[in-house]
Amino acid sequence: MSSDLEKQLIEQQIELYFPGAHPRAIAWRTHLISVCKQFIDSGLADSQFVRELTSSIKQNFWARLSEALIARRLKGLIFNQRTNVGEGPDFLLMHDNRKVWIEAICPEPINVPEKWLSSSAESGVVAFPHREILLRWTGAIQKKAEALMGNGMTKKGYLESGLVGANDAYIIAVNGCQLRSGPFPALFGISQSPFAVEAVFPIGPYEIRLDKISGEVLGGQHQHRPEFPNHNNSPISTTMFTDPKFQYISAIWALDLNGGESIGNAEPTALIHNPLARNPIPLGLLPADEEFVAHKQEDGFELSKTLGKPAPVWL
């Protein structure tokens, strides 16, 4: 059970990040405090959860709060017993006698314009920093891919160390809530698909072809974008899920969670399946508003989406 001191520290920290005397602010804080306490009491939180959640480091707060919010979304699923909670990926589920690991990350808004991050309904038009946000998604996914597979040089991954087995499923859960435009979700990129889709499939913005003389619309399609430049003009790949090298990654679980759903705010989610996964997960295993599945074709992959499984009821 969480101690009285831990509860007090959690309450104080959440009030720092979610201040205000408005009833909505109070309800939001109350919900987040409850989520964190339930996470501790469930036995899913490791021994460093409270210390890092209540530290003065903003990124630690969001990383740990994300774990608690993600655990809430996993309500009702079967968790496997772990001897060393905190060693290896964040969560371990069981499905049809297969281990399903979930590794979570909450990317920081590095190089994302402050005007975007602090915008409000009264701010007017704000430029969409889609490249900067996509860089945060690709960086987060690559970091957790390396956690599984290593970097081929000095860093060993979970596979090589034996923490994750070759027949286990491995899901990267990315909570993009720090990349929001003020209170508004920012899960979707310039292609109108989730940033997670753009990060692992070569899908760019939608292009319309026009007749040069008449201006008549001849058709349109998404741009094929296997890479895009970072801030140093170095190419960043967007083909992870078309590359057999990444077969041990089963899916990306794209999330935009900050607890605001408890007061009626949007918290969209999506699940992107790896068509080349050695250990795929079935549709509907995790709660998501939409699921994206790619099928191999003669000239590449065809991506389709379907409605997903609803999240657990918030209490």
CSV table of C-alpha atoms in Angstrom, one decimal:
chain,number,residue,atom,x,y,z
A,1,MET,CA,0.0,0.0,0.0
A,2,SER,CA,1.1,3.5,-0.6
A,3,SER,CA,2.2,5.3,2.6
A,4,ASP,CA,0.7,8.5,4.0
A,5,LEU,CA,3.9,10.3,3.1
A,6,GLU,CA,3.9,9.0,-0.4
A,7,LYS,CA,0.3,10.1,-0.8
A,8,GLN,CA,1.1,13.6,0.5
A,9,LEU,CA,4.1,13.9,-1.9
A,10,ILE,CA,2.0,12.8,-4.9
A,11,GLU,CA,-0.8,15.3,-4.0
A,12,GLN,CA,1.7,18.2,-3.7
A,13,GLN,CA,3.5,17.4,-7.0
A,14,ILE,CA,0.3,17.0,-9.0
A,15,GLU,CA,-1.0,20.3,-7.6
A,16,LEU,CA,2.2,22.0,-8.9
A,17,TYR,CA,1.5,20.8,-12.4
A,18,PHE,CA,-2.3,21.1,-12.4
A,19,PRO,CA,-3.0,24.2,-10.2
A,20,GLY,CA,-6.2,26.2,-9.8
A,21,ALA,CA,-9.4,26.3,-7.7
A,22,HIS,CA,-11.8,25.8,-10.6
A,23,PRO,CA,-13.9,22.7,-10.1
A,24,ARG,CA,-12.6,21.2,-13.3
A,25,ALA,CA,-9.0,21.6,-12.1
A,26,ILE,CA,-9.8,20.1,-8.7
A,27,ALA,CA,-11.6,17.1,-10.4
A,28,TRP,CA,-8.6,16.6,-12.7
A,29,ARG,CA,-6.1,16.6,-9.8
A,30,THR,CA,-8.3,14.3,-7.9
A,31,HIS,CA,-8.4,11.8,-10.8
A,32,LEU,CA,-4.6,11.9,-11.3
A,33,ILE,CA,-3.9,11.4,-7.6
A,34,SER,CA,-6.2,8.4,-7.6
A,35,VAL,CA,-4.6,7.0,-10.7
A,36,CYS,CA,-1.1,7.2,-9.1
A,37,LYS,CA,-2.2,5.7,-5.8
A,38,GLN,CA,-4.0,2.8,-7.6
A,39,PHE,CA,-0.8,2.2,-9.6
A,40,ILE,CA,1.3,2.0,-6.5
A,41,ASP,CA,-1.2,-0.2,-4.7
A,42,SER,CA,-1.5,-2.6,-7.7
A,43,GLY,CA,2.1,-3.6,-7.3
A,44,LEU,CA,2.9,-2.5,-10.9
A,45,ALA,CA,4.9,0.5,-9.9
A,46,ASP,CA,8.6,0.0,-9.2
A,47,SER,CA,10.4,1.2,-6.1
A,48,GLN,CA,11.5,4.5,-7.8
A,49,PHE,CA,8.1,5.6,-9.0
A,50,VAL,CA,7.2,8.0,-6.2
A,51,ARG,CA,10.7,9.4,-5.9
A,52,GLU,CA,10.9,10.2,-9.6
A,53,LEU,CA,7.3,11.4,-9.9
A,54,THR,CA,7.8,13.9,-7.1
A,55,SER,CA,11.3,15.0,-8.1
A,56,SER,CA,12.0,18.5,-9.4
A,57,ILE,CA,12.7,17.0,-12.9
A,58,LYS,CA,9.8,17.7,-15.3
A,59,GLN,CA,10.6,14.8,-17.6
A,60,ASN,CA,10.7,12.3,-14.7
A,61,PHE,CA,7.3,13.5,-13.7
A,62,TRP,CA,5.7,13.0,-17.1
A,63,ALA,CA,7.5,9.7,-17.7
A,64,ARG,CA,6.2,8.3,-14.4
A,65,LEU,CA,2.7,9.8,-14.7
A,66,SER,CA,2.5,8.2,-18.2
A,67,GLU,CA,3.2,4.8,-16.7
A,68,ALA,CA,0.3,5.2,-14.2
A,69,LEU,CA,-2.1,6.5,-16.9
A,70,ILE,CA,-1.1,3.6,-19.3
A,71,ALA,CA,-1.6,1.1,-16.5
A,72,ARG,CA,-5.1,2.4,-16.1
A,73,ARG,CA,-5.7,1.7,-19.8
A,74,LEU,CA,-4.6,-1.8,-19.3
A,75,LYS,CA,-7.3,-2.4,-16.7
A,76,GLY,CA,-8.9,-5.9,-17.1
A,77,LEU,CA,-5.9,-7.5,-18.9
A,78,ILE,CA,-3.8,-10.3,-17.5
A,79,PHE,CA,-0.5,-9.2,-16.0
A,80,ASN,CA,2.2,-11.7,-15.6
A,81,GLN,CA,4.0,-12.0,-12.3
A,82,ARG,CA,7.5,-10.4,-12.2
A,83,THR,CA,10.2,-11.1,-9.7
A,84,ASN,CA,12.0,-7.8,-10.3
A,85,VAL,CA,9.5,-5.0,-11.1
A,86,GLY,CA,11.4,-2.1,-12.8
A,87,GLU,CA,13.9,-4.4,-14.6
A,88,GLY,CA,13.3,-4.5,-18.3
A,89,PRO,CA,10.2,-3.1,-20.1
A,90,ASP,CA,7.5,-1.3,-18.0
A,91,PHE,CA,4.7,-3.8,-18.3
A,92,LEU,CA,4.3,-7.6,-18.9
A,93,LEU,CA,1.0,-9.0,-20.0
A,94,MET,CA,0.0,-12.6,-21.0
A,95,HIS,CA,-2.1,-13.4,-24.0
A,96,ASP,CA,-2.7,-17.0,-25.2
A,97,ASN,CA,0.4,-18.2,-23.4
A,98,ARG,CA,2.6,-15.5,-25.0
A,99,LYS,CA,4.4,-12.8,-23.0
A,100,VAL,CA,3.5,-9.3,-24.2
A,101,TRP,CA,5.9,-6.6,-23.1
A,102,ILE,CA,5.0,-2.9,-23.2
A,103,GLU,CA,7.8,-0.3,-23.1
A,104,ALA,CA,6.6,3.2,-22.4
A,105,ILE,CA,8.1,6.6,-23.3
A,106,CYS,CA,6.8,10.2,-23.1
A,107,PRO,CA,8.9,12.4,-25.4
A,108,GLU,CA,10.0,15.8,-24.4
A,109,PRO,CA,8.9,18.8,-26.6
A,110,ILE,CA,12.5,19.6,-27.6
A,111,ASN,CA,12.6,22.2,-30.4
A,112,VAL,CA,8.8,22.3,-30.5
A,113,PRO,CA,7.9,26.0,-30.6
A,114,GLU,CA,6.6,27.4,-27.3
A,115,LYS,CA,3.9,29.3,-29.2
A,116,TRP,CA,2.5,25.9,-30.3
A,117,LEU,CA,2.8,24.3,-26.8
A,118,SER,CA,1.1,27.2,-25.0
A,119,SER,CA,-1.6,28.0,-27.5
A,120,SER,CA,-5.3,28.3,-26.5
A,121,ALA,CA,-8.6,28.8,-28.2
A,122,GLU,CA,-8.0,32.6,-28.1
A,123,SER,CA,-4.5,32.3,-29.6
A,124,GLY,CA,-5.6,32.5,-33.2
A,125,VAL,CA,-3.8,30.6,-36.0
A,126,VAL,CA,-0.6,28.9,-34.9
A,127,ALA,CA,1.8,27.2,-37.4
A,128,PHE,CA,1.8,23.4,-37.2
A,129,PRO,CA,5.3,22.3,-36.4
A,130,HIS,CA,4.7,18.8,-37.9
A,131,ARG,CA,8.4,18.1,-38.6
A,132,GLU,CA,9.5,19.0,-35.1
A,133,ILE,CA,6.8,16.8,-33.6
A,134,LEU,CA,7.6,14.0,-35.9
A,135,LEU,CA,11.2,14.1,-34.9
A,136,ARG,CA,10.2,13.6,-31.3
A,137,TRP,CA,8.1,10.6,-32.3
A,138,THR,CA,10.8,9.0,-34.5
A,139,GLY,CA,13.4,9.6,-31.7
A,140,ALA,CA,11.2,8.1,-29.0
A,141,ILE,CA,10.4,5.0,-31.1
A,142,GLN,CA,14.1,4.5,-32.1
A,143,LYS,CA,15.2,4.8,-28.5
A,144,LYS,CA,12.8,2.0,-27.4
A,145,ALA,CA,13.7,-0.1,-30.4
A,146,GLU,CA,17.4,0.1,-29.3
A,147,ALA,CA,16.3,-0.8,-25.8
A,148,LEU,CA,15.0,-4.1,-27.3
A,149,MET,CA,17.7,-4.7,-30.0
A,150,GLY,CA,20.7,-2.8,-28.8
A,151,ASN,CA,22.7,-0.5,-31.0
A,152,GLY,CA,24.9,-3.1,-32.7
A,153,MET,CA,28.0,-1.7,-30.9
A,154,THR,CA,28.2,-1.0,-27.2
A,155,LYS,CA,24.7,-1.3,-26.0
A,156,LYS,CA,23.0,-4.6,-25.4
A,157,GLY,CA,19.3,-4.8,-25.7
A,158,TYR,CA,16.6,-6.8,-23.9
A,159,LEU,CA,16.8,-9.6,-26.5
A,160,GLU,CA,20.5,-10.2,-26.0
A,161,SER,CA,20.3,-10.0,-22.3
A,162,GLY,CA,17.4,-12.5,-22.2
A,163,LEU,CA,14.9,-10.2,-20.5
A,164,VAL,CA,12.7,-10.4,-23.6
A,165,GLY,CA,12.5,-13.7,-25.3
A,166,ALA,CA,12.6,-14.2,-29.1
A,167,ASN,CA,9.0,-15.4,-29.1
A,168,ASP,CA,7.7,-12.6,-26.9
A,169,ALA,CA,5.6,-9.7,-28.3
A,170,TYR,CA,7.1,-6.2,-27.7
A,171,ILE,CA,5.0,-3.0,-28.0
A,172,ILE,CA,6.4,0.5,-27.8
A,173,ALA,CA,3.9,2.8,-26.1
A,174,VAL,CA,4.5,6.5,-26.9
A,175,ASN,CA,2.6,9.1,-24.9
A,176,GLY,CA,2.7,12.3,-26.9
A,177,CYS,CA,0.9,14.5,-24.4
A,178,GLN,CA,3.9,16.8,-23.9
A,179,LEU,CA,3.7,17.7,-27.6
A,180,ARG,CA,0.1,19.0,-27.4
A,181,SER,CA,-0.9,22.4,-28.6
A,182,GLY,CA,-2.1,23.8,-25.3
A,183,PRO,CA,-5.1,21.7,-24.3
A,184,PHE,CA,-5.6,20.3,-27.7
A,185,PRO,CA,-4.3,16.7,-28.7
A,186,ALA,CA,-1.6,16.5,-31.2
A,187,LEU,CA,-1.6,12.8,-32.1
A,188,PHE,CA,-2.1,13.3,-35.9
A,189,GLY,CA,0.5,14.5,-38.3
A,190,ILE,CA,0.5,16.3,-41.7
A,191,SER,CA,-0.7,13.1,-43.5
A,192,GLN,CA,-3.8,13.2,-41.2
A,193,SER,CA,-2.7,9.8,-39.9
A,194,PRO,CA,-1.1,9.5,-36.4
A,195,PHE,CA,2.5,10.7,-36.1
A,196,ALA,CA,3.3,7.1,-35.1
A,197,VAL,CA,2.2,5.9,-38.6
A,198,GLU,CA,4.4,8.6,-40.2
A,199,ALA,CA,7.3,7.5,-38.1
A,200,VAL,CA,7.3,3.8,-39.2
A,201,PHE,CA,5.8,4.0,-42.7
A,202,PRO,CA,6.9,6.2,-45.6
A,203,ILE,CA,3.7,8.3,-45.6
A,204,GLY,CA,3.9,12.0,-46.2
A,205,PRO,CA,1.4,14.8,-46.8
A,206,TYR,CA,-1.5,14.4,-49.2
A,207,GLU,CA,-0.6,15.7,-52.7
A,208,ILE,CA,-3.1,16.8,-55.4
A,209,ARG,CA,-2.1,16.6,-59.1
A,210,LEU,CA,-3.4,19.5,-61.2
A,211,ASP,CA,-3.5,19.9,-65.0
A,212,LYS,CA,-0.9,22.6,-65.7
A,213,ILE,CA,-3.1,24.3,-68.3
A,214,SER,CA,-6.7,24.0,-67.0
A,215,GLY,CA,-6.0,23.6,-63.3
A,216,GLU,CA,-8.3,20.6,-63.3
A,217,VAL,CA,-7.7,18.2,-60.4
A,218,LEU,CA,-6.4,14.9,-61.9
A,219,GLY,CA,-6.1,13.0,-58.7
A,220,GLY,CA,-4.2,12.8,-55.5
A,221,GLN,CA,-2.3,10.5,-53.1
A,222,HIS,CA,-0.1,10.6,-50.1
A,223,GLN,CA,3.5,11.5,-50.8
A,224,HIS,CA,6.0,8.6,-50.6
A,225,ARG,CA,8.4,9.8,-47.8
A,226,PRO,CA,11.0,7.2,-46.8
A,227,GLU,CA,12.9,9.9,-44.9
A,228,PHE,CA,12.8,13.5,-43.9
A,229,PRO,CA,15.5,15.9,-42.7
A,230,ASN,CA,16.2,16.7,-39.1
A,231,HIS,CA,17.5,20.1,-37.8
A,232,ASN,CA,21.0,19.3,-39.2
A,233,ASN,CA,19.5,18.2,-42.5
A,234,SER,CA,20.5,14.6,-41.8
A,235,PRO,CA,18.0,12.1,-43.1
A,236,ILE,CA,15.7,10.4,-40.6
A,237,SER,CA,14.2,7.1,-41.8
A,238,THR,CA,10.5,6.4,-41.7
A,239,THR,CA,10.6,2.8,-42.9
A,240,MET,CA,10.9,0.9,-39.7
A,241,PHE,CA,7.8,-1.3,-40.3
A,242,THR,CA,8.9,-2.1,-43.9
A,243,ASP,CA,12.3,-3.3,-42.7
A,244,PRO,CA,12.7,-7.0,-41.5
A,245,LYS,CA,15.4,-5.8,-39.2
A,246,PHE,CA,12.7,-4.6,-36.8
A,247,GLN,CA,10.7,-7.8,-36.8
A,248,TYR,CA,10.9,-8.1,-33.1
A,249,ILE,CA,8.8,-4.9,-32.6
A,250,SER,CA,5.1,-6.0,-32.7
A,251,ALA,CA,3.4,-2.7,-32.7
A,252,ILE,CA,3.4,1.0,-31.7
A,253,TRP,CA,0.7,2.1,-29.2
A,254,ALA,CA,0.3,5.8,-29.9
A,255,LEU,CA,-1.3,7.7,-26.9
A,256,ASP,CA,-2.1,11.3,-25.9
A,257,LEU,CA,-2.8,10.8,-22.2
A,258,ASN,CA,-2.7,13.4,-19.4
A,259,GLY,CA,-5.8,12.5,-17.4
A,260,GLY,CA,-8.0,15.1,-19.0
A,261,GLU,CA,-10.4,12.6,-20.2
A,262,SER,CA,-11.7,12.5,-16.6
A,263,ILE,CA,-13.2,15.9,-17.2
A,264,GLY,CA,-14.3,15.4,-20.8
A,265,ASN,CA,-11.2,16.3,-22.7
A,266,ALA,CA,-10.0,14.3,-25.7
A,267,GLU,CA,-7.3,11.7,-25.2
A,268,PRO,CA,-7.0,10.0,-28.6
A,269,THR,CA,-5.2,6.7,-29.1
A,270,ALA,CA,-4.1,4.5,-32.0
A,271,LEU,CA,-2.4,1.1,-32.4
A,272,ILE,CA,-0.1,0.6,-35.3
A,273,HIS,CA,0.7,-3.1,-36.2
A,274,ASN,CA,4.0,-4.1,-37.7
A,275,PRO,CA,3.2,-6.2,-40.9
A,276,LEU,CA,6.6,-7.9,-40.6
A,277,ALA,CA,6.3,-8.7,-36.9
A,278,ARG,CA,7.8,-12.1,-35.8
A,279,ASN,CA,5.4,-12.0,-32.9
A,280,PRO,CA,2.3,-10.1,-33.9
A,281,ILE,CA,-0.5,-9.1,-31.5
A,282,PRO,CA,-4.2,-9.6,-32.4
A,283,LEU,CA,-6.6,-6.7,-33.2
A,284,GLY,CA,-8.4,-5.6,-30.1
A,285,LEU,CA,-5.7,-6.7,-27.6
A,286,LEU,CA,-5.1,-3.1,-26.4
A,287,PRO,CA,-7.7,-0.3,-26.1
A,288,ALA,CA,-7.3,2.2,-29.0
A,289,ASP,CA,-9.6,4.4,-31.0
A,290,GLU,CA,-8.2,3.2,-34.3
A,291,GLU,CA,-5.9,0.3,-35.4
A,292,PHE,CA,-3.7,0.5,-38.4
A,293,VAL,CA,-2.7,-2.7,-40.3
A,294,ALA,CA,-0.5,-2.9,-43.4
A,295,HIS,CA,-0.6,-5.8,-45.9
A,296,LYS,CA,2.2,-6.7,-48.3
A,297,GLN,CA,1.5,-6.0,-51.9
A,298,GLU,CA,3.6,-6.7,-55.0
A,299,ASP,CA,4.9,-3.1,-55.1
A,300,GLY,CA,4.9,-2.3,-51.3
A,301,PHE,CA,2.4,-2.2,-48.5
A,302,GLU,CA,-1.2,-1.2,-48.4
A,303,LEU,CA,-2.2,0.5,-45.1
A,304,SER,CA,-5.8,0.3,-43.8
A,305,LYS,CA,-7.4,1.3,-40.5
A,306,THR,CA,-10.3,0.0,-38.4
A,307,LEU,CA,-12.1,1.1,-35.3
A,308,GLY,CA,-10.4,-0.1,-32.2
A,309,LYS,CA,-11.4,-1.4,-28.8
A,310,PRO,CA,-12.8,1.2,-26.3
A,311,ALA,CA,-10.8,2.1,-23.3
A,312,PRO,CA,-11.9,1.0,-19.8
A,313,VAL,CA,-14.5,3.1,-18.1
A,314,TRP,CA,-13.0,5.9,-16.0
A,315,LEU,CA,-14.2,5.8,-12.4
